Amino acid sequence: MELQGHLDELKRRGLGVAALTYDPVDTLAAFSAQRGVTFPLLSDKGSEIIKRYGILNETTKPGTRAYGIPHPGIFVLNPRGEVVARFFEEEYQDRFTMATVLLHLDGMSRPANTSKGTQLRAAHLDVRLSSTDATVAPGNRFSLLVGVTPGRRIHVYAPGSQGYIPISIKLDANPLLKVQAPRFPPSEEYYFAPLNERVQVFQKPFTIAQDVTINASREAQDALKGMTELRITGTLEYQACDDKICFKPESIPVAWTVKLKPLDREPVKR
Amino acid sequence: MNTRLSLVLAFVLLAASLTGLSAQSGTFDPQKIGPQVGQRVPDFSAPDQKGETRTLQSLLGPNGAIVLFNRSVDW
């Protein structure tokens, strides 16, 4: 399970971990032994807890294997058991990766490590591309990262800026991907005295997070079969200014390559 | 049928068809189900893979916990 690989990090953060399914204890025991799971797998046979949480998938038919499954999702709780964040997807096959859950939890306020990733040539900025996950499966939702360090005395404009080209990331249309709205950290106000104007800018290093989900539809999975990696392309647009002048707007091609792994549908060995 | 009755009938039919429409086109919003941000989740007690009973309380670490609800480990 993907969670197992992040256990040390979660323990370091002081977070307990558990996964719950409607499987009986012996199925969970076999799975746990086969996959080396060291965190609690809870058996909600009869789906009583799933129902108590109000997340029973009611589109399934009684008598079928699927009956009793939840709408899959993740709750992040504080020490009092209150929800601080939740991650639920519309499509039943879609899952947030643990790496992107942690990124979402950290928000944009944690100083981003903008020094890692593939460096791009970009005027007035240092731009590095990376990703929360190097390998993903159909249905995985993860984050593509654009780490930006403005040059000396340089600033770029935050989304919503009037009169200047705000920094933006746009991915090229790709039927194998579902694209979310990009996330930006808080911007800061910049006062430009000669024009007596106040604008929202980024001057310090920052990271844009662009979530994408590998499409897990039947058609997409057929197309992805046999592919070992996926190339995701797009464009970064911005206008850099210093404390005196503005430079011409730039449009830089960006690309990420992620490795693909198949969906884990393997039954527990008996 | 007189005019008033046919008007009432038309209104009733329209209301009924609107109700039917909204029931059919109701799309599932995953954000609306289950405990929301700020709410305390329901307590529970369940056996783990070793057969030991775990409560929600026992799972909470110093900074809380991550709880995943999955479909099945078997399919």
PDB file of N, CA and C in Angstrom, chain B residues 3 8 11 18 20 22-26 29 32 35-36 43-45 64 67 69-71:
ATOM      1  N   THR B   3     -61.271  26.057 -17.488  1.00  0.00           N
ATOM      2  CA  THR B   3     -59.935  26.674 -17.609  1.00  0.00           C
ATOM      3  C   THR B   3     -59.150  26.570 -16.310  1.00  0.00           C
ATOM      4  N   VAL B   8     -54.683  24.320 -13.060  1.00  0.00           N
ATOM      5  CA  VAL B   8     -54.165  23.630 -11.868  1.00  0.00           C
ATOM      6  C   VAL B   8     -53.464  22.345 -12.282  1.00  0.00           C
ATOM      7  N   PHE B  11     -50.143  23.006 -13.767  1.00  0.00           N
ATOM      8  CA  PHE B  11     -49.174  23.380 -12.734  1.00  0.00           C
ATOM      9  C   PHE B  11     -48.677  22.140 -11.991  1.00  0.00           C
ATOM     10  N   LEU B  18     -40.717  18.578 -12.718  1.00  0.00           N
ATOM     11  CA  LEU B  18     -39.507  19.237 -12.216  1.00  0.00           C
ATOM     12  C   LEU B  18     -38.880  18.404 -11.103  1.00  0.00           C
ATOM     13  N   GLY B  20     -39.184  15.199 -10.705  1.00  0.00           N
ATOM     14  CA  GLY B  20     -38.594  14.011 -11.315  1.00  0.00           C
ATOM     15  C   GLY B  20     -37.256  14.321 -11.931  1.00  0.00           C
ATOM     16  N   SER B  22     -35.113  16.732 -11.138  1.00  0.00           N
ATOM     17  CA  SER B  22     -34.017  16.993 -10.194  1.00  0.00           C
ATOM     18  C   SER B  22     -33.567  15.693  -9.539  1.00  0.00           C
ATOM     19  N   ALA B  23     -34.489  14.782  -9.325  1.00  0.00           N
ATOM     20  CA  ALA B  23     -34.090  13.506  -8.720  1.00  0.00           C
ATOM     21  C   ALA B  23     -33.202  12.737  -9.678  1.00  0.00           C
ATOM     22  N   GLN B  24     -33.538  12.780 -10.961  1.00  0.00           N
ATOM     23  CA  GLN B  24     -32.743  12.021 -11.935  1.00  0.00           C
ATOM     24  C   GLN B  24     -31.391  12.668 -12.151  1.00  0.00           C
ATOM     25  N   SER B  25     -31.398  14.022 -12.251  1.00  0.00           N
ATOM     26  CA  SER B  25     -30.139  14.659 -12.624  1.00  0.00           C
ATOM     27  C   SER B  25     -29.273  14.977 -11.407  1.00  0.00           C
ATOM     28  N   GLY B  26     -29.710  14.555 -10.161  1.00  0.00           N
ATOM     29  CA  GLY B  26     -28.913  14.845  -8.980  1.00  0.00           C
ATOM     30  C   GLY B  26     -27.538  14.204  -9.092  1.00  0.00           C
ATOM     31  N   ASP B  29     -22.052  14.593  -5.151  1.00  0.00           N
ATOM     32  CA  ASP B  29     -20.973  15.504  -4.791  1.00  0.00           C
ATOM     33  C   ASP B  29     -20.195  14.874  -3.647  1.00  0.00           C
ATOM     34  N   LYS B  32     -19.772  16.570  -0.159  1.00  0.00           N
ATOM     35  CA  LYS B  32     -20.878  16.791   0.774  1.00  0.00           C
ATOM     36  C   LYS B  32     -21.107  15.616   1.720  1.00  0.00           C
ATOM     37  N   PRO B  35     -18.294  13.416   7.500  1.00  0.00           N
ATOM     38  CA  PRO B  35     -17.945  14.540   8.370  1.00  0.00           C
ATOM     39  C   PRO B  35     -17.177  15.618   7.614  1.00  0.00           C
ATOM     40  N   GLN B  36     -17.554  16.871   7.856  1.00  0.00           N
ATOM     41  CA  GLN B  36     -16.937  17.998   7.172  1.00  0.00           C
ATOM     42  C   GLN B  36     -15.812  18.590   8.024  1.00  0.00           C
ATOM     43  N   ASP B  43     -17.037   8.116  16.782  1.00  0.00           N
ATOM     44  CA  ASP B  43     -16.153   7.120  17.400  1.00  0.00           C
ATOM     45  C   ASP B  43     -16.383   5.771  16.746  1.00  0.00           C
ATOM     46  N   PHE B  44     -15.408   4.907  16.841  1.00  0.00           N
ATOM     47  CA  PHE B  44     -15.612   3.539  16.384  1.00  0.00           C
ATOM     48  C   PHE B  44     -14.682   2.614  17.140  1.00  0.00           C
ATOM     49  N   SER B  45     -14.965   1.333  16.986  1.00  0.00           N
ATOM     50  CA  SER B  45     -14.151   0.290  17.589  1.00  0.00           C
ATOM     51  C   SER B  45     -14.154  -0.850  16.578  1.00  0.00           C
ATOM     52  N   GLY B  64      -2.671  14.147  15.723  1.00  0.00           N
ATOM     53  CA  GLY B  64      -3.881  13.673  15.070  1.00  0.00           C
ATOM     54  C   GLY B  64      -3.655  12.381  14.317  1.00  0.00           C
ATOM     55  N   VAL B  67      -6.912   8.830   8.406  1.00  0.00           N
ATOM     56  CA  VAL B  67      -7.734   7.621   8.310  1.00  0.00           C
ATOM     57  C   VAL B  67      -8.228   7.490   6.875  1.00  0.00           C
ATOM     58  N   PHE B  69     -10.488   5.468   4.085  1.00  0.00           N
ATOM     59  CA  PHE B  69     -11.575   4.532   3.831  1.00  0.00           C
ATOM     60  C   PHE B  69     -11.365   4.007   2.415  1.00  0.00           C
ATOM     61  N   ASN B  70     -11.047   2.709   2.310  1.00  0.00           N
ATOM     62  CA  ASN B  70     -10.789   2.101   0.999  1.00  0.00           C
ATOM     63  C   ASN B  70     -11.880   1.113   0.649  1.00  0.00           C
ATOM     64  N   ARG B  71     -11.893   0.733  -0.620  1.00  0.00           N
ATOM     65  CA  ARG B  71     -12.908  -0.179  -1.117  1.00  0.00           C
ATOM     66  C   ARG B  71     -12.669  -1.575  -0.562  1.00  0.00           C
TER      67      ARG B  71
END
